[in-house]
Amino acid sequence: MQRMPWRLLLNWSDSISTGSRAGGTLEIRHGIPVSPGIVISEALVLDSEELRIPQRFVEDQYIDSEIDRFKQAVDDSNKVLDLEIKRLGEEIEIHARILSVHRDLASDPVLHKEIEQSIRDNSFTAEHALSRVMNRYVRKLQDLNSPILSERIHDLQDVEKLLLSTLLGKRIEGLSNLQDEVVVIAHNLTPAQTAKLDPKMVKGFATDVGGKTSHTAIMGRALGIPAVVGLDDISTSVVGGDQIIIDGYRGAVIINPDEGQIAEYRARALKSEKLSRRLKSQAKLPAETIDGHRVEVHANIELPSEVESAVECGAAGIGLYRTEFIHLQAPSSGEEVHFENYRSVLESLGGLPLTIRTLDLGGDKLPEGGLEEENPFLGCRSIRWCLANPGPFRAQIRAILRAGELGPVRLMLPMITSISELDLSLQIIDEVADELRREEIPFDENIPIGVMVEVPSLALIASHVAGRVSYLSVGTNDLVQYTLAVDRGNEHVASLYDPMHPAVLYLISQLVRTGQEHGVRVSLCGEMASESIYLPLLVGLGLREISVSPQLIPEVKQVIRSLIDYEVRELSARCLQMSDGEQITRELHRWAVDHFPEVVDRF
């Protein structure tokens, strides 16, 4: 493969000012706030190898040695590439040609000149100068929107990784073994990566993609770390070691903030922390309106380790235990692994109720060996996956029924779309119960069984469902998605994802009414209940049980304690007459400013 394309590319981009953002120019980005809080820390830009740049600047007397380090890294990297090219030979010619391109790019004198100039002009370390220069090339190619040139982005990134690993002595720092506090910057975080985030070291994260209710956002809230998603190209705008402010209340990310902004955000963070401490000190108080209407506030959790925090924050129980990670972390995990997880949670709850959702695999939580589907959120997901894979489903049901002997447990079936689907699921539960009886294994004979109402088809036939189950739980994350035909994890249509859309509110209000008519409890466990300004409306609609992320419970309970039932019923009635979601949101915001301004002020 010829060198000329890279020479042309580098000559073309030589017109880019080498001083652009060189000194760490301030830049403000706005995305979707998904987990509240404010953090100021250095960036770890995450890629497949998780290389971390530990130092950005050197003293002037070491500049020449930094340039020598860079040149040596190029020589060492090229030796590695030459050996690999020789080894491949003609056996795998296309791979050898790709490596030849990488060698030519790493050796290009134009690239060397720009990196060396960046080291001299800014006292950058070799690693930091390399990343800044390569990032400028990547961003320029991205801006061209050329399919041909966009393929060269991967070559640039591969060469950067190679040179960085050589400079760093191949020191690779993963999410699970960080040595310093950081904020993670990434294109995206998979559920597995998010599960590895240690909140003691990872103080926040920001991603190019994602939405308010994407799984990554839910995990951010579960871990209690500030997060902003949907930032488009933040992963190529930030270099490892940059100082970053993440504002998880307002969705702002500030790259290399000035002293004034740092002081401003530290003051805001301090004020917010004081309010959070005060709210947490009152967390054990009941969530009861001024005129005596009690609302149970439960916690949503993914991991047993979250239970302690939920109890400390005043949870009335666990309203949603997402069990997918038990399966994702150990796909062959069977009944006993599930049972031990449930036992651990129940012991930590000390008699408080636990609602266990059966496996909601598929969508953005693809199991090992799962189908690669064009539209996984409309494919073999959740209860469909369970019915198609009865082995893991039956093993989990056995564990849940047995756990019912250890404490108050409720079983919840997700993504039910029809009566036939529900009846088949209930039949399997009956069969598993019969098996346990024959084996003389103790289990809860009267375990409450409920369904998550997440699709309009089930919401519209709720009166037929109510006679078959013990309770209904409104899963607003998916109910909004499927009602409005908006991918909840797609930042490009994030503005269309509107929990206050009149159609969504109509479905929720009808579900509450159906529950009242049939004597079936209706709860809400979606992220809608996490938004303080929505709470008066939800309470006014008649909801008396909600479930949110643990760290949000003190604030939610405080807001509920500020409400008067007849006032919020009047508020909800007004909102149901409105035809536009934005109009409803404005009305709720005005109402919140009048009734709990201290909470609203943070957003």
Coordinates of C-alpha atoms in Angstrom, one line a residue:
M1 CA 0.0 0.0 0.0
Q2 CA 1.4 3.4 -1.0
R3 CA 2.5 6.1 1.5
M4 CA 1.2 8.9 -0.6
P5 CA -2.4 9.0 0.9
W6 CA -0.9 9.6 4.3
R7 CA 1.5 12.2 3.0
L8 CA -1.3 14.1 1.4
L9 CA -3.5 13.8 4.5
L10 CA -0.7 15.1 6.8
N11 CA 0.2 17.9 4.4
W12 CA -3.4 18.9 4.1
S13 CA -3.8 18.9 7.9
D14 CA -0.6 20.8 8.4
S15 CA -2.7 23.9 8.0
I16 CA -4.3 23.1 11.3
S17 CA -2.9 25.3 14.0
T18 CA -0.6 23.3 16.1
G19 CA -1.5 25.6 19.0
S20 CA -5.2 24.8 18.7
R21 CA -6.3 23.8 22.2
A22 CA -2.6 23.2 22.8
G23 CA -2.6 24.9 26.2
G24 CA -5.8 23.2 27.2
T25 CA -8.3 25.7 25.9
L26 CA -11.6 25.8 27.7
E27 CA -14.5 24.1 25.9
I28 CA -18.1 23.6 27.1
R29 CA -20.3 20.7 25.8
H30 CA -23.9 20.0 26.6
G31 CA -25.5 16.6 26.6
I32 CA -28.2 14.7 28.4
P33 CA -27.9 14.6 32.2
V34 CA -28.5 11.1 33.5
S35 CA -27.1 10.9 37.0
P36 CA -27.0 13.9 39.3
G37 CA -24.0 15.4 41.0
I38 CA -20.9 17.6 40.2
V39 CA -17.4 16.3 39.9
I40 CA -14.0 17.9 39.0
S41 CA -11.3 15.4 38.1
E42 CA -8.8 14.3 35.4
A43 CA -10.0 12.4 32.4
L44 CA -9.4 8.8 31.5
V45 CA -10.3 8.4 27.9
L46 CA -11.5 4.8 27.5
D47 CA -10.8 2.7 24.4
S48 CA -10.5 -1.0 23.9
E49 CA -7.1 -1.1 25.6
E50 CA -7.8 1.5 28.3
L51 CA -4.4 3.2 28.1
R52 CA -4.1 6.0 30.6
I53 CA -1.8 9.0 30.3
P54 CA -0.5 9.7 33.8
Q55 CA 1.3 13.0 33.2
R56 CA 0.6 15.9 30.9
F57 CA 3.5 18.4 31.4
V58 CA 7.2 18.3 32.0
E59 CA 9.7 20.9 33.2
D60 CA 11.5 22.8 30.5
Q61 CA 14.8 21.1 31.2
Y62 CA 13.3 17.7 30.3
I63 CA 11.8 18.8 26.9
D64 CA 14.7 17.4 24.8
S65 CA 14.5 14.1 26.7
E66 CA 10.7 13.9 26.0
I67 CA 11.4 14.3 22.3
D68 CA 14.1 11.6 22.5
R69 CA 11.5 9.3 24.3
F70 CA 9.1 9.9 21.5
K71 CA 11.7 9.1 18.8
Q72 CA 12.7 5.9 20.6
A73 CA 9.1 4.9 20.9
V74 CA 8.7 5.2 17.2
D75 CA 11.8 3.2 16.5
D76 CA 10.7 0.5 19.0
S77 CA 7.2 0.4 17.6
N78 CA 8.4 0.1 14.0
K79 CA 10.7 -2.8 15.0
V80 CA 7.7 -4.6 16.4
L81 CA 5.7 -3.8 13.2
D82 CA 8.6 -5.0 10.9
L83 CA 8.8 -8.3 12.8
E84 CA 5.0 -8.8 12.5
I85 CA 5.0 -7.9 8.8
K86 CA 7.9 -10.3 8.2
R87 CA 6.1 -13.1 10.2
L88 CA 2.9 -12.6 8.2
G89 CA 4.6 -12.5 4.9
E90 CA 2.4 -13.6 2.0
E91 CA 0.4 -15.9 4.3
I92 CA -2.0 -13.2 5.3
E93 CA -1.2 -10.4 2.8
I94 CA -4.0 -8.0 3.7
H95 CA -3.0 -7.9 7.4
A96 CA 0.6 -7.3 6.4
R97 CA -0.4 -4.4 4.1
I98 CA -2.4 -2.9 7.0
L99 CA 0.5 -3.1 9.3
S100 CA 2.7 -1.5 6.6
V101 CA 0.3 1.5 6.5
H102 CA 0.6 1.7 10.3
R103 CA 4.5 1.6 10.1
D104 CA 4.5 4.3 7.4
L105 CA 2.2 6.6 9.4
A106 CA 4.2 6.1 12.6
S107 CA 7.4 7.0 10.7
D108 CA 6.0 10.1 8.8
P109 CA 8.3 13.1 9.4
V110 CA 5.4 15.6 9.1
L111 CA 3.6 13.8 12.0
H112 CA 6.9 13.8 14.0
K113 CA 7.5 17.5 13.4
E114 CA 4.0 18.4 14.7
I115 CA 4.3 16.2 17.8
E116 CA 7.8 17.5 18.6
Q117 CA 6.7 21.1 18.1
S118 CA 3.8 20.5 20.5
I119 CA 6.2 19.2 23.1
R120 CA 8.5 22.2 22.8
D121 CA 5.8 24.9 22.6
N122 CA 3.7 23.6 25.5
S123 CA 6.0 21.5 27.7
F124 CA 3.8 18.5 27.0
T125 CA 4.9 14.9 27.8
A126 CA 5.4 12.8 24.7
E127 CA 2.2 10.9 25.4
H128 CA 0.1 14.0 25.8
A129 CA 1.4 15.6 22.7
L130 CA 0.9 12.4 20.7
S131 CA -2.7 12.1 21.8
R132 CA -3.5 15.8 21.1
V133 CA -2.1 15.7 17.6
M134 CA -3.7 12.4 16.7
N135 CA -7.1 13.6 18.1
R136 CA -7.0 16.7 15.8
Y137 CA -6.5 14.5 12.8
V138 CA -9.3 12.2 13.9
R139 CA -11.7 15.1 14.4
K140 CA -10.9 16.6 11.1
L141 CA -11.6 13.3 9.3
Q142 CA -14.8 12.9 11.2
D143 CA -15.9 16.4 10.1
L144 CA -15.5 15.5 6.5
N145 CA -18.2 12.8 6.7
S146 CA -16.3 10.8 4.0
P147 CA -16.9 7.1 4.1
I148 CA -13.4 6.5 2.5
L149 CA -11.5 8.8 4.9
S150 CA -13.5 7.6 7.9
E151 CA -12.0 4.2 7.5
R152 CA -8.6 5.8 8.0
I153 CA -9.7 7.0 11.5
H154 CA -9.1 3.4 12.7
D155 CA -5.6 3.4 11.4
L156 CA -4.8 6.7 13.2
Q157 CA -6.3 5.3 16.4
D158 CA -4.4 2.0 16.1
V159 CA -1.1 3.8 15.6
E160 CA -1.8 6.1 18.6
K161 CA -2.5 3.0 20.8
L162 CA 0.7 1.4 19.6
L163 CA 2.9 4.4 20.3
L164 CA 1.2 5.1 23.6
S165 CA 1.6 1.5 24.8
T166 CA 5.3 1.7 23.9
L167 CA 5.8 5.1 25.6
L168 CA 4.0 3.8 28.7
G169 CA 5.9 0.6 28.8
K170 CA 2.6 -1.2 27.9
R171 CA 1.1 -0.1 31.1
I172 CA -2.6 -0.8 30.7
E173 CA -4.9 0.5 33.4
G174 CA -8.4 -1.1 33.3
L175 CA -11.6 0.1 34.9
S176 CA -11.3 -2.5 37.7
N177 CA -7.8 -1.6 38.8
L178 CA -7.5 2.2 38.6
Q179 CA -4.8 3.8 40.8
D180 CA -6.1 7.4 40.8
E181 CA -9.5 9.1 40.8
V182 CA -10.7 9.9 37.3
V183 CA -13.7 10.7 35.2
V184 CA -14.2 8.2 32.4
I185 CA -14.7 9.6 28.9
A186 CA -15.9 7.1 26.3
H187 CA -17.8 6.7 23.0
N188 CA -20.1 4.3 25.0
L189 CA -20.0 2.1 28.0
T190 CA -21.3 -1.4 27.7
P191 CA -23.3 -2.8 30.7
A192 CA -20.4 -5.0 31.5
Q193 CA -18.0 -2.1 31.5
T194 CA -20.3 0.0 33.6
A195 CA -20.6 -2.8 36.1
K196 CA -16.8 -2.6 36.6
L197 CA -16.8 1.1 37.5
D198 CA -15.5 1.6 41.0
P199 CA -17.2 4.7 42.5
K200 CA -14.2 5.1 44.8
M201 CA -12.0 5.8 41.8
V202 CA -14.4 6.6 38.9
K203 CA -16.0 9.9 40.0
G204 CA -18.2 10.4 36.9
F205 CA -18.5 9.6 33.2
A206 CA -19.4 11.2 29.9
T207 CA -20.1 9.4 26.6
D208 CA -20.7 10.2 23.0
V209 CA -23.9 8.2 22.8
G210 CA -26.8 7.2 25.1
G211 CA -30.1 8.5 26.4
K212 CA -31.8 9.3 29.7
T213 CA -33.0 5.7 30.3
S214 CA -30.2 3.7 28.5
H215 CA -28.7 0.9 30.6
T216 CA -25.5 2.9 31.1
A217 CA -27.5 5.8 32.5
I218 CA -29.4 3.5 34.9
M219 CA -26.1 2.1 36.1
G220 CA -24.6 5.6 36.6
R221 CA -27.5 6.4 38.9
A222 CA -27.2 3.1 40.7
L223 CA -23.5 3.8 41.4
G224 CA -24.3 7.3 42.5
I225 CA -21.8 9.0 40.2
P226 CA -22.5 12.1 38.0
A227 CA -22.9 11.3 34.4
V228 CA -23.8 13.0 31.1
V229 CA -24.4 11.1 27.8
G230 CA -25.3 12.0 24.2
L231 CA -22.3 14.4 23.8
D232 CA -21.6 13.3 20.2
D233 CA -17.8 13.4 20.0
I234 CA -16.6 14.0 23.6
S235 CA -14.3 10.9 23.3
T236 CA -12.3 12.6 20.6
S237 CA -12.4 16.1 22.1
V238 CA -10.8 15.1 25.4
V239 CA -7.2 13.8 25.9
G240 CA -6.3 11.6 28.8
G241 CA -5.2 13.9 31.7
D242 CA -7.4 16.8 30.7
Q243 CA -9.2 18.4 33.7
I244 CA -12.9 17.9 33.4
I245 CA -16.0 19.2 35.1
I246 CA -19.1 17.0 34.8
D247 CA -22.4 18.5 35.8
G248 CA -24.9 15.7 36.1
Y249 CA -27.7 18.1 37.0
R250 CA -27.6 20.3 34.0
G251 CA -25.9 18.1 31.4
A252 CA -22.7 20.2 31.0
V253 CA -19.2 18.9 30.5
I254 CA -16.4 21.5 30.7
I255 CA -13.0 20.6 29.3
N256 CA -10.0 22.3 30.9
P257 CA -12.1 24.8 32.9
D258 CA -10.5 28.1 34.1
E259 CA -10.0 29.0 37.7
G260 CA -13.3 30.9 37.9
Q261 CA -15.3 28.0 36.6
I262 CA -13.6 25.6 39.0
A263 CA -14.4 27.9 41.9
E264 CA -18.0 28.3 40.7
Y265 CA -18.6 24.5 40.4
R266 CA -16.9 23.8 43.7
A267 CA -19.3 26.2 45.4
R268 CA -22.3 24.6 43.6
A269 CA -21.0 21.1 44.5
L270 CA -20.6 22.1 48.2
K271 CA -24.1 23.6 48.3
S272 CA -25.6 20.5 46.7
E273 CA -23.7 18.2 49.1
K274 CA -25.0 20.2 52.0
L275 CA -28.6 19.7 50.8
S276 CA -28.0 16.0 50.1
R277 CA -26.7 15.5 53.6
R278 CA -29.7 17.3 55.1
L279 CA -32.1 15.2 53.0
K280 CA -30.3 12.0 53.9
S281 CA -30.6 12.9 57.6
Q282 CA -34.4 12.9 57.2
A283 CA -34.5 9.8 54.9
K284 CA -36.0 7.6 57.6
L285 CA -39.1 9.8 57.9
P286 CA -42.1 8.4 56.1
A287 CA -43.0 9.7 52.6
E288 CA -46.4 11.1 53.6
T289 CA -48.2 14.1 52.2
I290 CA -49.1 17.0 54.5
D291 CA -52.7 15.7 54.6
G292 CA -51.7 12.2 55.5
H293 CA -51.5 10.2 52.3
R294 CA -48.6 7.7 52.5
V295 CA -46.5 6.8 49.5
E296 CA -44.1 3.9 49.6
V297 CA -40.7 4.7 48.1
H298 CA -38.7 1.6 47.1
A299 CA -35.3 1.2 45.5
N300 CA -34.2 -0.1 42.1
I301 CA -31.0 -2.1 42.3
E302 CA -28.8 -4.2 40.0
L303 CA -26.3 -5.6 42.5
P304 CA -26.6 -6.9 46.1
S305 CA -24.0 -4.4 47.2
E306 CA -26.6 -1.6 46.6
V307 CA -29.0 -2.8 49.2
E308 CA -27.1 -1.3 52.2
S309 CA -27.2 2.1 50.5
A310 CA -30.9 1.7 49.7
V311 CA -31.7 1.0 53.4
E312 CA -29.6 3.9 54.6
C313 CA -31.4 6.2 52.2
G314 CA -34.8 5.2 53.6
A315 CA -36.1 2.7 51.1
A316 CA -39.3 0.9 52.1
G317 CA -38.0 -2.1 50.2
I318 CA -36.6 -3.1 46.8
G319 CA -39.2 -2.4 44.1
L320 CA -37.1 -3.7 41.2
Y321 CA -34.2 -6.1 41.4
R322 CA -32.7 -6.3 38.0
T323 CA -31.2 -9.8 37.8
E324 CA -29.6 -9.7 34.4
F325 CA -26.1 -9.2 35.8
I326 CA -26.3 -12.5 37.6
H327 CA -26.7 -14.2 34.2
L328 CA -24.3 -11.9 32.2
Q329 CA -21.5 -12.3 34.7
A330 CA -21.9 -16.1 34.8
P331 CA -24.0 -17.3 31.8
S332 CA -23.9 -20.9 33.2
S333 CA -25.2 -19.7 36.6
G334 CA -28.0 -21.9 37.7
E335 CA -30.6 -22.0 40.5
E336 CA -28.1 -21.9 43.4
V337 CA -26.2 -18.8 42.2
H338 CA -29.5 -17.0 41.9
F339 CA -30.7 -18.3 45.2
E340 CA -27.6 -17.2 47.0
N341 CA -27.9 -13.7 45.5
Y342 CA -31.5 -13.4 46.7
R343 CA -30.6 -14.7 50.1
S344 CA -27.9 -12.1 50.4
V345 CA -30.3 -9.3 49.5
L346 CA -33.0 -10.5 51.8
E347 CA -30.5 -10.7 54.7
S348 CA -29.5 -7.1 54.1
L349 CA -33.1 -5.9 53.9
G350 CA -33.9 -7.2 57.3
G351 CA -37.5 -8.0 56.6
L352 CA -38.3 -5.3 54.0
P353 CA -39.9 -6.6 50.8
L354 CA -38.0 -7.6 47.7
T355 CA -39.4 -7.6 44.2
I356 CA -37.4 -9.7 41.8
R357 CA -37.8 -9.2 38.1
T358 CA -37.1 -12.2 36.0
L359 CA -34.4 -12.0 33.4
D360 CA -34.8 -9.0 31.0
L361 CA -32.1 -10.1 28.5
G362 CA -31.8 -8.9 25.0
G363 CA -32.0 -5.3 23.8
D364 CA -28.9 -3.6 25.2
K365 CA -28.1 -6.6 27.5
L366 CA -27.3 -9.3 24.9
P367 CA -26.6 -12.7 26.5
E368 CA -23.7 -14.9 25.5
G369 CA -24.7 -16.7 22.3
G370 CA -27.7 -14.3 21.9
L371 CA -29.2 -13.6 18.5
E372 CA -27.7 -10.6 16.6
E373 CA -30.9 -8.9 15.6
E374 CA -31.5 -5.9 13.4
N375 CA -33.8 -4.3 16.0
P376 CA -33.1 -6.1 19.3
F377 CA -35.6 -4.0 21.3
L378 CA -38.4 -5.4 19.2
G379 CA -36.9 -8.9 19.0
C380 CA -36.2 -11.9 21.3
R381 CA -36.1 -9.8 24.4
S382 CA -37.1 -10.3 28.0
I383 CA -40.0 -12.7 28.6
R384 CA -39.7 -13.8 24.9
W385 CA -36.1 -14.8 25.6
C386 CA -37.1 -16.6 28.7
L387 CA -39.8 -18.6 27.0
A388 CA -37.4 -19.4 24.2
N389 CA -34.8 -20.5 26.8
P390 CA -36.8 -22.3 29.4
G391 CA -33.7 -23.8 31.2
P392 CA -32.4 -20.5 32.7
F393 CA -35.9 -19.3 33.2
R394 CA -37.1 -22.3 35.2
A395 CA -33.9 -22.3 37.2
Q396 CA -34.5 -18.6 38.2
I397 CA -38.2 -19.3 39.0
R398 CA -37.1 -22.1 41.3
A399 CA -34.7 -19.8 43.1
I400 CA -37.2 -17.0 43.5
L401 CA -39.9 -19.4 44.9
R402 CA -37.4 -20.8 47.4
A403 CA -36.2 -17.3 48.4
G404 CA -39.8 -16.6 49.3
E405 CA -39.3 -18.8 52.4
L406 CA -36.6 -16.4 53.6
G407 CA -38.5 -13.2 53.6
P408 CA -41.2 -11.1 51.8
V409 CA -40.5 -11.7 48.0
R410 CA -42.6 -10.7 45.0
L411 CA -42.0 -12.2 41.5
M412 CA -42.3 -9.8 38.6
L413 CA -42.6 -10.8 34.9
P414 CA -41.2 -8.1 32.4
M415 CA -42.3 -7.2 28.9
I416 CA -45.5 -9.2 28.8
T417 CA -47.4 -8.1 25.7
S418 CA -50.5 -10.4 25.6
I419 CA -52.7 -12.6 27.7
S420 CA -51.3 -15.8 26.0
E421 CA -47.8 -14.8 26.9
L422 CA -48.8 -14.2 30.5
D423 CA -50.8 -17.4 30.8
L424 CA -47.8 -19.4 29.4
S425 CA -45.5 -17.8 32.0
L426 CA -47.9 -18.5 34.8
Q427 CA -48.1 -22.1 33.6
I428 CA -44.4 -22.5 33.9
I429 CA -44.4 -21.0 37.4
D430 CA -47.1 -23.6 38.4
E431 CA -45.0 -26.4 36.9
V432 CA -41.9 -25.3 38.8
A433 CA -43.9 -25.1 42.0
D434 CA -45.1 -28.7 41.4
E435 CA -41.5 -29.8 40.9
L436 CA -40.5 -28.3 44.3
R437 CA -43.4 -29.9 46.0
R438 CA -42.5 -33.3 44.7
E439 CA -38.9 -32.8 45.7
E440 CA -40.1 -31.6 49.2
I441 CA -38.1 -28.4 48.9
P442 CA -39.7 -25.5 50.9
F443 CA -40.9 -22.5 48.9
D444 CA -43.5 -19.8 49.2
E445 CA -46.8 -21.3 48.1
N446 CA -48.5 -17.8 48.0
I447 CA -45.8 -15.7 46.4
P448 CA -47.3 -12.5 44.9
I449 CA -46.8 -12.5 41.1
G450 CA -47.1 -9.3 39.1
V451 CA -46.3 -8.0 35.6
M452 CA -44.4 -5.0 34.4
V453 CA -46.6 -2.9 32.1
E454 CA -44.1 -1.7 29.5
V455 CA -46.0 -1.8 26.2
P456 CA -49.2 -0.1 25.1
S457 CA -50.8 -3.5 24.2
L458 CA -50.8 -4.7 27.8
A459 CA -51.7 -1.3 29.2
L460 CA -54.8 -1.2 27.0
I461 CA -56.0 -4.7 28.2
A462 CA -55.0 -4.2 31.8
S463 CA -58.5 -5.0 33.0
H464 CA -58.0 -8.5 31.7
V465 CA -54.6 -8.8 33.3
A466 CA -55.7 -7.6 36.7
G467 CA -57.7 -10.7 37.4
R468 CA -54.6 -12.9 36.8
V469 CA -51.9 -11.2 38.9
S470 CA -51.4 -9.7 42.4
Y471 CA -50.1 -6.3 41.2
L472 CA -49.1 -4.2 38.2
S473 CA -45.9 -2.3 37.9
V474 CA -45.6 0.5 35.4
G475 CA -42.2 0.4 33.6
T476 CA -42.1 3.9 32.2
N477 CA -38.7 3.6 30.5
D478 CA -40.0 1.2 28.0
L479 CA -43.6 2.3 28.1
V480 CA -42.5 5.8 26.8
Q481 CA -40.2 4.2 24.2
Y482 CA -42.8 1.9 22.7
T483 CA -45.7 4.4 23.0
L484 CA -43.8 7.1 21.2
A485 CA -41.7 4.9 18.9
V486 CA -38.5 6.5 20.2
D487 CA -35.3 4.5 20.9
R488 CA -34.6 5.4 24.6
G489 CA -30.9 4.9 24.1
N490 CA -30.5 7.0 20.9
E491 CA -29.2 10.5 21.6
H492 CA -30.3 11.6 18.1
V493 CA -34.0 11.3 19.0
A494 CA -33.6 12.1 22.7
S495 CA -35.7 15.3 22.3
L496 CA -38.6 13.1 21.2
Y497 CA -38.4 10.9 24.3
D498 CA -41.0 12.7 26.4
P499 CA -42.4 11.0 29.6
M500 CA -45.0 13.8 29.8
H501 CA -46.5 13.1 26.4
P502 CA -50.3 13.1 26.9
A503 CA -50.5 9.6 25.5
V504 CA -48.1 8.3 28.1
L505 CA -49.9 10.1 30.9
Y506 CA -53.3 8.7 29.7
L507 CA -52.0 5.2 29.8
I508 CA -50.7 5.6 33.4
S509 CA -53.9 7.2 34.6
Q510 CA -55.9 4.4 33.1
L511 CA -53.7 1.8 34.7
V512 CA -54.1 3.4 38.1
R513 CA -57.9 3.5 37.6
T514 CA -57.9 -0.1 36.6
G515 CA -56.0 -1.1 39.7
Q516 CA -58.4 0.8 41.9
E517 CA -61.4 -0.9 40.2
H518 CA -60.0 -4.4 40.6
G519 CA -58.4 -4.0 44.0
V520 CA -54.9 -4.5 42.5
R521 CA -52.0 -2.4 43.6
V522 CA -50.3 -0.3 40.9
S523 CA -46.7 0.8 41.4
L524 CA -44.3 2.7 39.1
C525 CA -40.6 1.6 38.8
G526 CA -39.4 3.6 35.8
E527 CA -37.0 6.6 35.9
M528 CA -39.9 9.0 35.5
A529 CA -40.3 8.9 39.3
S530 CA -36.7 10.1 39.7
E531 CA -37.6 13.5 38.3
S532 CA -38.7 15.7 41.2
I533 CA -40.9 17.9 39.0
Y534 CA -42.9 14.8 37.9
L535 CA -43.7 13.6 41.4
P536 CA -46.6 15.9 42.2
L537 CA -48.3 14.7 39.0
L538 CA -47.7 11.0 39.8
V539 CA -49.0 11.3 43.3
G540 CA -52.0 13.3 42.0
L541 CA -52.8 10.5 39.6
G542 CA -53.1 8.2 42.6
L543 CA -49.9 6.3 42.6
R544 CA -49.0 5.1 46.1
E545 CA -45.8 3.1 45.4
I546 CA -42.8 4.2 43.4
S547 CA -39.3 2.8 43.0
V548 CA -36.1 4.9 42.2
S549 CA -32.4 4.7 42.4
P550 CA -31.2 4.5 46.0
Q551 CA -29.4 7.8 46.2
L552 CA -32.5 9.7 44.9
I553 CA -34.8 8.3 47.6
P554 CA -34.1 11.1 50.3
E555 CA -35.0 13.8 47.7
V556 CA -38.0 12.0 46.5
K557 CA -39.4 11.5 50.0
Q558 CA -38.8 15.1 50.9
V559 CA -40.7 16.3 47.8
I560 CA -43.6 14.0 48.7
R561 CA -43.7 15.4 52.2
S562 CA -44.2 18.9 50.8
L563 CA -47.3 17.9 48.8
I564 CA -51.0 18.2 49.7
D565 CA -53.1 15.5 48.1
Y566 CA -56.1 17.6 46.9
E567 CA -53.7 20.1 45.4
V568 CA -51.8 17.6 43.3
R569 CA -55.0 15.9 42.2
E570 CA -56.1 19.2 40.8
L571 CA -52.7 19.7 39.2
S572 CA -52.8 16.3 37.6
A573 CA -56.4 16.9 36.3
R574 CA -55.2 20.1 34.7
C575 CA -52.3 18.4 33.1
L576 CA -54.4 15.6 31.7
Q577 CA -56.4 18.2 29.8
M578 CA -53.3 19.5 28.0
S579 CA -52.4 18.3 24.6
D580 CA -48.7 18.9 24.5
G581 CA -45.9 17.4 26.6
E582 CA -43.8 20.6 26.7
Q583 CA -46.8 22.5 28.0
I584 CA -47.3 19.9 30.8
T585 CA -43.6 20.1 31.7
R586 CA -43.7 23.9 31.9
E587 CA -46.7 23.7 34.2
L588 CA -45.0 21.2 36.4
H589 CA -41.8 23.2 36.6
R590 CA -43.6 26.3 37.6
W591 CA -45.5 24.4 40.3
A592 CA -42.2 22.9 41.6
V593 CA -40.5 26.3 41.8
D594 CA -43.3 27.5 43.9
H595 CA -43.4 24.5 46.2
F596 CA -39.9 23.1 46.5
P597 CA -37.5 25.6 45.0
E598 CA -34.4 24.4 46.8
V599 CA -34.5 21.0 45.0
V600 CA -35.3 22.5 41.6
D601 CA -32.5 25.0 41.9
R602 CA -29.9 22.3 41.4
F603 CA -31.1 21.6 37.9

